[in-house]
Short mmCIF file of C-alpha atoms (C1' of nucleotides) in Angstrom, two decimals:
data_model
loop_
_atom_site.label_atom_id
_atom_site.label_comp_id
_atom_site.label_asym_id
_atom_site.label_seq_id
_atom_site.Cartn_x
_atom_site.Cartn_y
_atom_site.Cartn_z
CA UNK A 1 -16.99 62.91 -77.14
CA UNK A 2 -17.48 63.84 -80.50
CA UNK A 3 -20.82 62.64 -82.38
CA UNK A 4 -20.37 62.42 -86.16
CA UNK A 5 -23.19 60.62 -88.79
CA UNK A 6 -21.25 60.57 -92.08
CA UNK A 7 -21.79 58.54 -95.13
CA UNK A 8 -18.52 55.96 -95.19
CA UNK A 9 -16.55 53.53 -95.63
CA UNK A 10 -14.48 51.60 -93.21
CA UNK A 11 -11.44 49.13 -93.50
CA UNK A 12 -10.12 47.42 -90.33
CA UNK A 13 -6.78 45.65 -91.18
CA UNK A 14 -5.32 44.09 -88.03
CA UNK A 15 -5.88 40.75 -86.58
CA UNK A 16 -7.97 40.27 -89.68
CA UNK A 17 -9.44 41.97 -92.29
CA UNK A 18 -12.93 43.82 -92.32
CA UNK A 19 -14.79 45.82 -95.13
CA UNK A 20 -17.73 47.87 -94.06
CA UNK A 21 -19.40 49.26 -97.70
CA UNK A 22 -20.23 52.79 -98.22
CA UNK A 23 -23.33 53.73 -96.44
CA UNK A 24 -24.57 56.01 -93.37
CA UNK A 25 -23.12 55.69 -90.31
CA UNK A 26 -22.72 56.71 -86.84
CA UNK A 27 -18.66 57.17 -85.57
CA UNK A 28 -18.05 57.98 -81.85
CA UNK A 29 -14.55 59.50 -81.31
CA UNK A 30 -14.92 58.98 -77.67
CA UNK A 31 -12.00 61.26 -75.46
CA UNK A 32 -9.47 58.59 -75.13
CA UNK A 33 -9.22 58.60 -78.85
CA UNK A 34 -11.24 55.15 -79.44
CA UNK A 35 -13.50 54.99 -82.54
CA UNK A 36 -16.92 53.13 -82.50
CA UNK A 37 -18.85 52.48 -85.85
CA UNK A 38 -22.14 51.82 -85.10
CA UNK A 39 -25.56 51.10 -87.64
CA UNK A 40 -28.63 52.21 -86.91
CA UNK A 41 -29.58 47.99 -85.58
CA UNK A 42 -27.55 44.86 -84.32
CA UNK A 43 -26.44 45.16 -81.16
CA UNK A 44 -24.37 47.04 -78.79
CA UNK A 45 -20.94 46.00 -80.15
CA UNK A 46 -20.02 48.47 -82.89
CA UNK A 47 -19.73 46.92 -86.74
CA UNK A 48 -16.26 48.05 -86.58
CA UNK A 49 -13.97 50.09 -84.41
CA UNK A 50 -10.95 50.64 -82.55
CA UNK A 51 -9.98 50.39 -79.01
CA UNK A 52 -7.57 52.92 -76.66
CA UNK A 53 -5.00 53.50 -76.97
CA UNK A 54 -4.68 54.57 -79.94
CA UNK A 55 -4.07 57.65 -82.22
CA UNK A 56 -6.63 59.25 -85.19
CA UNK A 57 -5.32 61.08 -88.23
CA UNK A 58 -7.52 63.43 -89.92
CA UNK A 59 -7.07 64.41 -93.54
CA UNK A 60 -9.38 64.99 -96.49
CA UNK A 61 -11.45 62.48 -97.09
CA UNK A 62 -9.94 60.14 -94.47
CA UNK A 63 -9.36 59.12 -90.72
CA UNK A 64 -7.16 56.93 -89.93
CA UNK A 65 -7.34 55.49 -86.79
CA UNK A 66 -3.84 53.36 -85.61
CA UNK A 67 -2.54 51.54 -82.53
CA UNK A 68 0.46 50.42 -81.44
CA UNK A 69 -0.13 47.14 -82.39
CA UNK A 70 0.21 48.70 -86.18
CA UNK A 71 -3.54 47.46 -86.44
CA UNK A 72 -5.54 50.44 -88.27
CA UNK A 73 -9.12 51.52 -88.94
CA UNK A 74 -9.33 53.28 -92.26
CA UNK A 75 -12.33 55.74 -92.64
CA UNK A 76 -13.18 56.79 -96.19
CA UNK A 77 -15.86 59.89 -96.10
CA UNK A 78 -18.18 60.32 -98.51
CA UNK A 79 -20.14 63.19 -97.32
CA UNK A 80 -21.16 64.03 -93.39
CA UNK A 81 -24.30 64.62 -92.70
CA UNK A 82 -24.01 65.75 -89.03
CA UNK A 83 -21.78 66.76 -86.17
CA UNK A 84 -21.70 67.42 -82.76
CA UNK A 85 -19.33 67.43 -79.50
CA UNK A 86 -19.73 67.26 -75.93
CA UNK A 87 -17.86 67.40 -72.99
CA UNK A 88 -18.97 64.70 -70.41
CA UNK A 89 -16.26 64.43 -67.84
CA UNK A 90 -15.20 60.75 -66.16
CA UNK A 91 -17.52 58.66 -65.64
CA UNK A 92 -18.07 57.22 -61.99
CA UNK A 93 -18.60 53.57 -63.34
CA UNK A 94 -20.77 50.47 -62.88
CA UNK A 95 -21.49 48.44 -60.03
CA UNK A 96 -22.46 44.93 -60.10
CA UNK A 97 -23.68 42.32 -58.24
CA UNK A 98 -24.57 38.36 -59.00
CA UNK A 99 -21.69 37.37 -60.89
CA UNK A 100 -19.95 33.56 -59.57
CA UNK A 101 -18.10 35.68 -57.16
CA UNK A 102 -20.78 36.51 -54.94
CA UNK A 103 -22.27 32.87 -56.29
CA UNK A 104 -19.18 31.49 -54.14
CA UNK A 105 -19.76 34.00 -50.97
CA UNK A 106 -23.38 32.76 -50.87
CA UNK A 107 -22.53 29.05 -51.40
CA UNK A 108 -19.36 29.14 -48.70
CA UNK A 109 -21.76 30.62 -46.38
CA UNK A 110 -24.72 27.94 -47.39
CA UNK A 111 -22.33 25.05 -47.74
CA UNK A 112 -25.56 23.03 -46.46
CA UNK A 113 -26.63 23.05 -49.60
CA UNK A 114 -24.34 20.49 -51.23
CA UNK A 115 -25.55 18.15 -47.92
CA UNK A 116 -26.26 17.79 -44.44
CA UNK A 117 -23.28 18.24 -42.52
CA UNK A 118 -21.20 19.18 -45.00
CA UNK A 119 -18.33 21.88 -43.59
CA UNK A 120 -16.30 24.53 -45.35
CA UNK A 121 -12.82 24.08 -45.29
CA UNK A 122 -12.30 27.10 -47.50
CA UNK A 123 -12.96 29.28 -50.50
CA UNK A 124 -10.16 29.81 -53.17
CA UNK A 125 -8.57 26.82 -52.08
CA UNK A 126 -5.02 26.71 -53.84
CA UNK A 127 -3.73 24.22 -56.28
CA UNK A 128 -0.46 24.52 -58.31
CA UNK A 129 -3.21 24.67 -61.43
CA UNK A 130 -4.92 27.41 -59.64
CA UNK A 131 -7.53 28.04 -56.81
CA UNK A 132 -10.45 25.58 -56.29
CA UNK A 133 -13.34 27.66 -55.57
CA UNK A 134 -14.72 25.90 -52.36
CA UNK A 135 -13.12 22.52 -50.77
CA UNK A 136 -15.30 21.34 -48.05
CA UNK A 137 -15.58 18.12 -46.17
CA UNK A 138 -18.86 16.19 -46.30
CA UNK A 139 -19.67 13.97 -43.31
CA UNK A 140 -18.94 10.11 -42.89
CA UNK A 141 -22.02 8.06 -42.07
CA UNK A 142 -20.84 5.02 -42.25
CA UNK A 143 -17.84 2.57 -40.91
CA UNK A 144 -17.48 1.71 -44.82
CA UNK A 145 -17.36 5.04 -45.45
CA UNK A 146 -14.01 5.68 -48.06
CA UNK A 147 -13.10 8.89 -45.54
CA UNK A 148 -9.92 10.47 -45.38
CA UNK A 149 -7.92 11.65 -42.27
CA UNK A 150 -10.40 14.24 -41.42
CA UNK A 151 -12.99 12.09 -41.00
CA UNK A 152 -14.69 12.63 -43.80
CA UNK A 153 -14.71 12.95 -47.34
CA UNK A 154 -13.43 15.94 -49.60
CA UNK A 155 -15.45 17.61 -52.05
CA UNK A 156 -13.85 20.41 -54.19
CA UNK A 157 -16.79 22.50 -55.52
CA UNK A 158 -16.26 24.29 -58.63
CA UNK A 159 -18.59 27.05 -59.38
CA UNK A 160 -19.67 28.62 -62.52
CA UNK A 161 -22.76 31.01 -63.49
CA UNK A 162 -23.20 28.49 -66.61
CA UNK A 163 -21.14 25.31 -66.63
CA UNK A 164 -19.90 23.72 -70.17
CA UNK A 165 -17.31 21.03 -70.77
CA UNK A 166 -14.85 23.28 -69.75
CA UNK A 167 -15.95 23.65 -66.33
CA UNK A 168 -16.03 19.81 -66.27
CA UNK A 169 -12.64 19.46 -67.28
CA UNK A 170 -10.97 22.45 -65.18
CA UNK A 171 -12.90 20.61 -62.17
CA UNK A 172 -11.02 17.38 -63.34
CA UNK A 173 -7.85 18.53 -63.51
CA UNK A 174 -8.07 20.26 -59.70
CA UNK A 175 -9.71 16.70 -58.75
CA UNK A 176 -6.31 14.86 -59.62
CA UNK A 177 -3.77 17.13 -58.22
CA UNK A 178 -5.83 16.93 -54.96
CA UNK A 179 -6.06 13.47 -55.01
CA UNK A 180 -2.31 13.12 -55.28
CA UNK A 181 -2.26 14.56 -51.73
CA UNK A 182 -3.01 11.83 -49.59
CA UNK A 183 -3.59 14.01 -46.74
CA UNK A 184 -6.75 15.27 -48.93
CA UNK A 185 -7.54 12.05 -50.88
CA UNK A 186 -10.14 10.61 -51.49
CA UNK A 187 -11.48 14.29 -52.77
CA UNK A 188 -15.11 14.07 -54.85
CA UNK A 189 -16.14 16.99 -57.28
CA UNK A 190 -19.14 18.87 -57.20
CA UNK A 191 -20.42 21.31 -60.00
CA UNK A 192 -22.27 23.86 -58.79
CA UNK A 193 -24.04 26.30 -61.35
CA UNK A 194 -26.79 28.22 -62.55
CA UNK A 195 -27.40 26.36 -65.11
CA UNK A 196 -25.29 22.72 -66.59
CA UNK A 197 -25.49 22.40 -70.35
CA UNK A 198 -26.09 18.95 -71.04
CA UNK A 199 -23.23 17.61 -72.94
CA UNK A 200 -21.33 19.02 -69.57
CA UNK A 201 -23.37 17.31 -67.00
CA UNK A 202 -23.35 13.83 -68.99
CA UNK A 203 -19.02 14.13 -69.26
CA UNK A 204 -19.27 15.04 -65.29
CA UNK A 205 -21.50 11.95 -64.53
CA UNK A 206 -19.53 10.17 -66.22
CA UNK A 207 -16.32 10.93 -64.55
CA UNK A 208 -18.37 10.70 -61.06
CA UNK A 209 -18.68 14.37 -60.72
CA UNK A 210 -22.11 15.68 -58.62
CA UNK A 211 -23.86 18.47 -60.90
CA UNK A 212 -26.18 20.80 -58.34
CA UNK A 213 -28.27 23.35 -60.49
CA UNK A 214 -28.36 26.24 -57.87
CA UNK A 215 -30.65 29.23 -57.46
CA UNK A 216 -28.98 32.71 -57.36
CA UNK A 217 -32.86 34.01 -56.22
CA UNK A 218 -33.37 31.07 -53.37
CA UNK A 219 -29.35 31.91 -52.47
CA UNK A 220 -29.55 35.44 -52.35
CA UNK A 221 -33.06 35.41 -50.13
CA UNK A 222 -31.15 33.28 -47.36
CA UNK A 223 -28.52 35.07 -46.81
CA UNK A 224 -28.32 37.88 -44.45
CA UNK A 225 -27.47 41.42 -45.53
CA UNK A 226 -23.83 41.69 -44.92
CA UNK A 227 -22.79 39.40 -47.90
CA UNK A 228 -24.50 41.74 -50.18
CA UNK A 229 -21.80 43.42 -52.31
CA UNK A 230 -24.03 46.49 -52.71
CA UNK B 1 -30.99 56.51 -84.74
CA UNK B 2 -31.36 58.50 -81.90
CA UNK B 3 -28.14 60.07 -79.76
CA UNK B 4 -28.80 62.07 -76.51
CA UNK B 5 -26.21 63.46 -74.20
CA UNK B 6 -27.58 63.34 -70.76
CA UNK B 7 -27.06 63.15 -67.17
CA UNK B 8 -28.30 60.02 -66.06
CA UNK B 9 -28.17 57.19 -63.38
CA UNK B 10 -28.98 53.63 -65.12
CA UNK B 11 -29.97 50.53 -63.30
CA UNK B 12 -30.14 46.97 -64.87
CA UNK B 13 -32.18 44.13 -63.67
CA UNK B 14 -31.82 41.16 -65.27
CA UNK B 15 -29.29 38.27 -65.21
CA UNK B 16 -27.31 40.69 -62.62
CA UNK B 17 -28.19 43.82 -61.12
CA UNK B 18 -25.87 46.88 -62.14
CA UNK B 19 -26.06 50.30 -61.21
CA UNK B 20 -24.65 53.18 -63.12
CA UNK B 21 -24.45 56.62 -60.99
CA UNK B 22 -25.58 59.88 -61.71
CA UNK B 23 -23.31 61.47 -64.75
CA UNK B 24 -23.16 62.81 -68.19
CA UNK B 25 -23.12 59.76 -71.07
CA UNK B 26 -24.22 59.13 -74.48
CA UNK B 27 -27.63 57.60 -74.78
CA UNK B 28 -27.70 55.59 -78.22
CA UNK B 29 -31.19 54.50 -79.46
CA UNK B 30 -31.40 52.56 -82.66
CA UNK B 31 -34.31 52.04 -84.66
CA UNK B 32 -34.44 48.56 -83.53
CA UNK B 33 -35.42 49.82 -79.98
CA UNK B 34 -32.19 48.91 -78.58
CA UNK B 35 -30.16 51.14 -76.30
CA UNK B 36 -26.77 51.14 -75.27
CA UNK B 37 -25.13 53.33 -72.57
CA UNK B 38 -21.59 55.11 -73.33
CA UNK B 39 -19.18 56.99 -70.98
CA UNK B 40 -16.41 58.83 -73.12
CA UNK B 41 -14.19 56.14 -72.69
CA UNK B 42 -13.47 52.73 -72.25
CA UNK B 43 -13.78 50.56 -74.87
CA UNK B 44 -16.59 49.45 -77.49
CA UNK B 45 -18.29 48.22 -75.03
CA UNK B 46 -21.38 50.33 -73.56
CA UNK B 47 -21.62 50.77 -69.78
CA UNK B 48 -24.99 49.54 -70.08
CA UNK B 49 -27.38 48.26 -72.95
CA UNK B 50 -30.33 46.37 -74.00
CA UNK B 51 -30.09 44.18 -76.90
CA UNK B 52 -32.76 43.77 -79.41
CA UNK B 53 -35.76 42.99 -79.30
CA UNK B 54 -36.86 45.31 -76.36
CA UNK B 55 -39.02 47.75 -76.25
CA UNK B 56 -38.78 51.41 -74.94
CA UNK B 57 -41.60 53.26 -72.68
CA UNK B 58 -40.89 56.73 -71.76
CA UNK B 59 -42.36 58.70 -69.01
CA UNK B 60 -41.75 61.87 -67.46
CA UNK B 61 -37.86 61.50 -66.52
CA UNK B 62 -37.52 57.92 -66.74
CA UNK B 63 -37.20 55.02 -69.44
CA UNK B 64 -37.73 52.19 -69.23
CA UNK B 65 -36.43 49.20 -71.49
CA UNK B 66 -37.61 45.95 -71.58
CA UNK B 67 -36.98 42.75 -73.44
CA UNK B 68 -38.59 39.30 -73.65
CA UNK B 69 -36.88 37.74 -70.46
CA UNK B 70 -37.98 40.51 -68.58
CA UNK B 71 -34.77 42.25 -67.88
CA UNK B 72 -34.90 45.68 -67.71
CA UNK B 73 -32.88 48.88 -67.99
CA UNK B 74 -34.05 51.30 -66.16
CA UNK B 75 -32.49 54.82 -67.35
CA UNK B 76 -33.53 57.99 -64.63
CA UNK B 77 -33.02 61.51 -66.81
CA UNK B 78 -31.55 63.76 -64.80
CA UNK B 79 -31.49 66.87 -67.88
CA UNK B 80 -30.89 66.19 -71.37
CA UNK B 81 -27.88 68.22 -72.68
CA UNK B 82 -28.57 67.49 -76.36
CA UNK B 83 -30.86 65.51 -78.53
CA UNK B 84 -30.67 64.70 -82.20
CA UNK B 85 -32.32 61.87 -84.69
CA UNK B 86 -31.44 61.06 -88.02
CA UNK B 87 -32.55 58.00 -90.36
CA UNK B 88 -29.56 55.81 -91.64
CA UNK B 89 -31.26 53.23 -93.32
CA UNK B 90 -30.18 49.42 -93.11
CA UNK B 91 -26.55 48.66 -93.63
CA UNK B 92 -25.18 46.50 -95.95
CA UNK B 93 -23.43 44.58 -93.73
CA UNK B 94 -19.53 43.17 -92.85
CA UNK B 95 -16.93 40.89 -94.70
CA UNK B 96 -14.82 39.67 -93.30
CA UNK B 97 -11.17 37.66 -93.46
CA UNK B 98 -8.62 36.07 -91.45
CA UNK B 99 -10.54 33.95 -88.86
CA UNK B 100 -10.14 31.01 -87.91
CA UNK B 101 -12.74 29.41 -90.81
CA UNK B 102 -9.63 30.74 -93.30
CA UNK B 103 -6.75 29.24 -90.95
CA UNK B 104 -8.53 25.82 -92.21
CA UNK B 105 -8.45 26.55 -95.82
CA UNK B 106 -5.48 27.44 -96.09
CA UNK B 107 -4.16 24.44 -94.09
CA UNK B 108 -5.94 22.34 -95.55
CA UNK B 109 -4.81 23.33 -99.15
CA UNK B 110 -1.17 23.26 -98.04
CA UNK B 111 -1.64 20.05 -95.60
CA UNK B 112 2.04 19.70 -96.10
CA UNK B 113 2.88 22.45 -93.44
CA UNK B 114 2.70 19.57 -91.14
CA UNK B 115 4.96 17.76 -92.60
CA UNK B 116 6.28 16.43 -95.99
CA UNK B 117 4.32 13.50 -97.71
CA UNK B 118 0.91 14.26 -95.15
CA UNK B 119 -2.33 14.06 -97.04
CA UNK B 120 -5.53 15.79 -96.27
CA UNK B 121 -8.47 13.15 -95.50
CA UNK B 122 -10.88 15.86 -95.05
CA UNK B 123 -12.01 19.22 -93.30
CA UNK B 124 -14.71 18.85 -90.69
CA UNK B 125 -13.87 15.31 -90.49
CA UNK B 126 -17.00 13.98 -87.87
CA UNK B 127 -17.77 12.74 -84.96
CA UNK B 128 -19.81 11.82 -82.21
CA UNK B 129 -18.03 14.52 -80.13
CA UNK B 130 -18.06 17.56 -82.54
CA UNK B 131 -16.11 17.84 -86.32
CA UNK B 132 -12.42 17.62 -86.42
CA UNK B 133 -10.79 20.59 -88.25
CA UNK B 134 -8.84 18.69 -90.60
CA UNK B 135 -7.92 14.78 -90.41
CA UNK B 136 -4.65 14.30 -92.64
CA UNK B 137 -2.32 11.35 -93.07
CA UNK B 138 1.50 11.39 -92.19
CA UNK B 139 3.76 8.87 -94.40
CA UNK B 140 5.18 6.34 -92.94
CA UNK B 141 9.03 5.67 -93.79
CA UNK B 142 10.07 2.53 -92.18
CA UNK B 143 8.89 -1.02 -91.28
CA UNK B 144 8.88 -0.17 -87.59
CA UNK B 145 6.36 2.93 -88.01
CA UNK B 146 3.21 2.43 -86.29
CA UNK B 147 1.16 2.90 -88.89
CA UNK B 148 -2.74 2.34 -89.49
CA UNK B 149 -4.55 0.21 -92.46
CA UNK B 150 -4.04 3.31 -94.78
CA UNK B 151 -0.32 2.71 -94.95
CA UNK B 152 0.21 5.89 -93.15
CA UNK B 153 -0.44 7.12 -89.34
CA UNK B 154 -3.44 9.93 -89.05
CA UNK B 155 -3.24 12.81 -87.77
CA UNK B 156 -6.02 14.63 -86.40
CA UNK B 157 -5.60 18.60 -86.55
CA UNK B 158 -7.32 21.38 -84.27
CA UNK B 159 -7.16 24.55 -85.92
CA UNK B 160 -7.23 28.19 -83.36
CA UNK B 161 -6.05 31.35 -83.57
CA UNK B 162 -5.21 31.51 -80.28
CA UNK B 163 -5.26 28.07 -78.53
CA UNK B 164 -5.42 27.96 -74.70
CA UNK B 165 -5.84 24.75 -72.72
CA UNK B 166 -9.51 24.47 -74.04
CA UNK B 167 -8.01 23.24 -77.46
CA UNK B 168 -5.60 20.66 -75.66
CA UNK B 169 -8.87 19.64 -74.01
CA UNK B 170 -11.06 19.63 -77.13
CA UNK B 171 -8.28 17.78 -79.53
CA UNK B 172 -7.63 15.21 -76.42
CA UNK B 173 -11.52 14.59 -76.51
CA UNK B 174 -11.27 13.89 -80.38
CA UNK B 175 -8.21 11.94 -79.95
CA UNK B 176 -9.83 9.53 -77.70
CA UNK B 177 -12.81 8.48 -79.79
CA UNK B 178 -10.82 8.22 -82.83
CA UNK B 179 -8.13 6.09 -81.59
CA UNK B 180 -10.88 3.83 -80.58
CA UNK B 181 -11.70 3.48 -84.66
CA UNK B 182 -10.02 0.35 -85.59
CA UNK B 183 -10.35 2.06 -88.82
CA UNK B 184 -8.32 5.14 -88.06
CA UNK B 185 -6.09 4.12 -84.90
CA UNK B 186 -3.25 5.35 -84.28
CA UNK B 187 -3.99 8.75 -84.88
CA UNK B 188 -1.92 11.32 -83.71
CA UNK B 189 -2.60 15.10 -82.57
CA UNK B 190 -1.86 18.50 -83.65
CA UNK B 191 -2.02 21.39 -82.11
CA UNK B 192 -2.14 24.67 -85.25
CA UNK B 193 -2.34 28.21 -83.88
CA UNK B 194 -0.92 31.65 -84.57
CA UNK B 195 -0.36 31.91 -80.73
CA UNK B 196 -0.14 29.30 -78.74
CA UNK B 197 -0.22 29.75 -74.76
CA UNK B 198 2.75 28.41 -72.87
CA UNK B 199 0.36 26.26 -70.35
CA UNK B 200 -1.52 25.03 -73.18
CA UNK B 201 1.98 23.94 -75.21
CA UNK B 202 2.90 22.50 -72.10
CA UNK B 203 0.07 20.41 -71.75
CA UNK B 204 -0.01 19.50 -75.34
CA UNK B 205 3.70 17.98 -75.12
CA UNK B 206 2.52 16.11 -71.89
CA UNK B 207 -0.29 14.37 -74.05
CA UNK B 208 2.15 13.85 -77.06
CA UNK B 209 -0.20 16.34 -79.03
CA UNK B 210 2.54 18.19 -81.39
CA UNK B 211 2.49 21.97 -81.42
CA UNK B 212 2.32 23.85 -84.70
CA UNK B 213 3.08 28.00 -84.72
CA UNK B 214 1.60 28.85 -88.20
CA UNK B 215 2.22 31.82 -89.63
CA UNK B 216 -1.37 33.50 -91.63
CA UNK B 217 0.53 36.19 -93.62
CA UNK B 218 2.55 33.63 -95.15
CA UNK B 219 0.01 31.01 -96.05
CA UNK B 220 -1.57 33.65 -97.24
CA UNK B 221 1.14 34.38 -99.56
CA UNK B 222 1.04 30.91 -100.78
CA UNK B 223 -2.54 31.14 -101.26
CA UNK B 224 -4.67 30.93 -105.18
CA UNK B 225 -6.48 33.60 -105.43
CA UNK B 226 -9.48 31.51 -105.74
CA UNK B 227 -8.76 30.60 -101.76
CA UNK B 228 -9.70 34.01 -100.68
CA UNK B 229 -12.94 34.91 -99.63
CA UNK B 230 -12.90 38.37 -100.91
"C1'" DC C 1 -35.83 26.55 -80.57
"C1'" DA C 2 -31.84 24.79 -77.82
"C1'" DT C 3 -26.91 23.83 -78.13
"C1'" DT C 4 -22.22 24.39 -79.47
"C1'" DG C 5 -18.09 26.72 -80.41
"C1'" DC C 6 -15.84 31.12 -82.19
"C1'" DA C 7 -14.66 36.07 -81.31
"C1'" DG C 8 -10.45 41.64 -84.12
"C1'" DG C 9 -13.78 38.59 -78.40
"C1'" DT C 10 -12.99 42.35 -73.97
"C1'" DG C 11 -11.80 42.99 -69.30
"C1'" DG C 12 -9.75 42.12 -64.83
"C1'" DA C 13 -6.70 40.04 -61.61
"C1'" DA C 14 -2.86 37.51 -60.28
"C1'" DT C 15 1.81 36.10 -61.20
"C1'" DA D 1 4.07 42.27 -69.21
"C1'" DT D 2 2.03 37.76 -69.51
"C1'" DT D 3 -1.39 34.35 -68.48
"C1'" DC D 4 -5.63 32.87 -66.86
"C1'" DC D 5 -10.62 33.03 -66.44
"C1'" DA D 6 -15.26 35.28 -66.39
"C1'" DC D 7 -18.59 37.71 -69.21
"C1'" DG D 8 -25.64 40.53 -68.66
"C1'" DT D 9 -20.31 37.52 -72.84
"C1'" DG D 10 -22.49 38.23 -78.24
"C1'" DC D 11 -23.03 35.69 -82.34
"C1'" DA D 12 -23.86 32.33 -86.04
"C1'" DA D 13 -24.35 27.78 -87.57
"C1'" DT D 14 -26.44 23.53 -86.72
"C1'" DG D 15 -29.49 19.60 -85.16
#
DNA sequence: CATTGCAGGTGGAAT
DNA sequence: ATTCCACGTGCAATG
């Protein structure tokens, strides 16, 4: 990884156009080739850069930095103030833990909370339009009861970390594929997430969809240590 | 800025938990307090980070960064291989060109891509839902054409770079409420995008929402220079 | 201050 | 390789 602070200019000209002005920067040419320009503020994504692969040209005053995409990064250097390199080997990489993935572990194994009696019938359930997270069955109370052949009711559960309209409407269009299967039908919907933004859970309501806010915490302090990822 | 090379394990607690083992990175920390992570390699994107505003506390061979929410990155030193600082003052900042804000200019001021004889109503044409890109108005040619009290059939357009089945969704959601404007009704969709997915096409034709391939570099070409934002 | 929609999104996994 | 979806999404504009 070389370290370089150099007064510059950049030019990205790819997918669009970018102009950085002249001014003091920080470039990372990282091992891989990759180019980061960061400021000294903002955040962690770089003001401009370039991504592997991809090749960088040295010459005077300039880098050029080009992928195979044709997309380029044009470095203009004014003066560099500073320059380092260091050999830091592969990294051994991140592990993480509480994305929806382990969301849906923790709900399949708590399917209680959508109801009493509600039953798994199983995670990743597949549609031609892609997998539903959970379909379960919830329980018939009732003579009245609209139940299907099971016995009970259907309920595909779709499960998102935060749920927007989009959730809503990717839930809607697994709700009527299943319900074209009359072995299934009638299936409800049920959005289970961390958190609903509004405009989401008024278009679910309105369509008859459940919303359930759940709570990752409350979830994760049920279960027992074997779902843990890590 | 501050850049030290050191070996390190990270942890982050905060809307997940991650854990980065022990290994040589780049340790970035701008003058904002913010920190990111790097391995020497990958992409722009840190390992780990905090985003501004946080605030870093030091001790012996740990730091500690915290923000408002409380989430924390915990970084445990191992050695530091390298240390520098250096002051790079603020930056002046980005233009940029080419996104999607552009797309709608340039439509707009050449509505007749869509057709010969449309008309542009407006740009961010309202409503309830969210603005319409552009709102345009096809001729109508014959007797038979189902056209609206304008003398001509509208058209409502939704503008992407790249448009996935979330456009079909969103333009399908405008579509509705404007067809149920006595005013405007019929009004017809149109799907504009440099790239336009082949599930998302497909659903488009289903819903009788046309799709438009539209080609930047050549609007472009058409373009006053007045029309371009730098 | 919350919400919404875009991003050079990026990244990963499945087809 | 393409297509889909999640992301500690980040980020800015807007009500």
């Amino acid at each position: 990884m070389r370290l370089v602070i150099a007064r510059c200019s950049v030019d990205y000209v790819g997918r669009l156009t970018a102009h950085l002005p002249m001014a003091t920067r920080l470039l990372v040419v990282k091992a891989d080739g990759s180019v980061l320009v960061h400021s000294d503020g903002g955040s962690y994504k770089p003001l401009n850069w370039m991504s592997p692969p991809c090749s960088l040209r040295e010459e005077a005053g300039t880098w050029t930095v080009t992928n195979r995409a044709g997309e380029q990064l044009i470095i203009t250097l004014d003066a560099i103030v500073y320059e380092s390199s260091h050999d830091l080997g592969v990294d051994p990489g991140l592990v993480k833990d509480g994305v929806e993935a382990h969301l849906q572990v923790l709900l399949a194994a708590h399917i209680e909370t959508f109801g009493e009696g509600y039953q798994l019938v199983r995670r990743e359930y597949p549609t031609p339009v892609g997998p539903v997270d959970i379909l379960a069955r919830a329980p018939s109370f009732g003579v009245d009861d609209d139940v299907g052949p099971g016995g009970g009711r259907h309920i595909a559960i779709e499960i998102k970390r935060r749920a927007g309209i989009d959730a809503v409407e990717q839930l809607t269009r697994y709700l009527d594929l299943l319900n074209r299967d009359p072995l299934l039908a009638p299936v409800g919907g049920v959005l289970a997430a961390q958190m609903i933004a509004p405009q989401a859970r008024t278009l679910a309501e309105d369509r008859g969809i459940r919303c359930v806010v759940v709570d990752y915490d409350q979830l994760r302090g049920l279960d027992d240590p074997s779902l843990r990822l890590f």
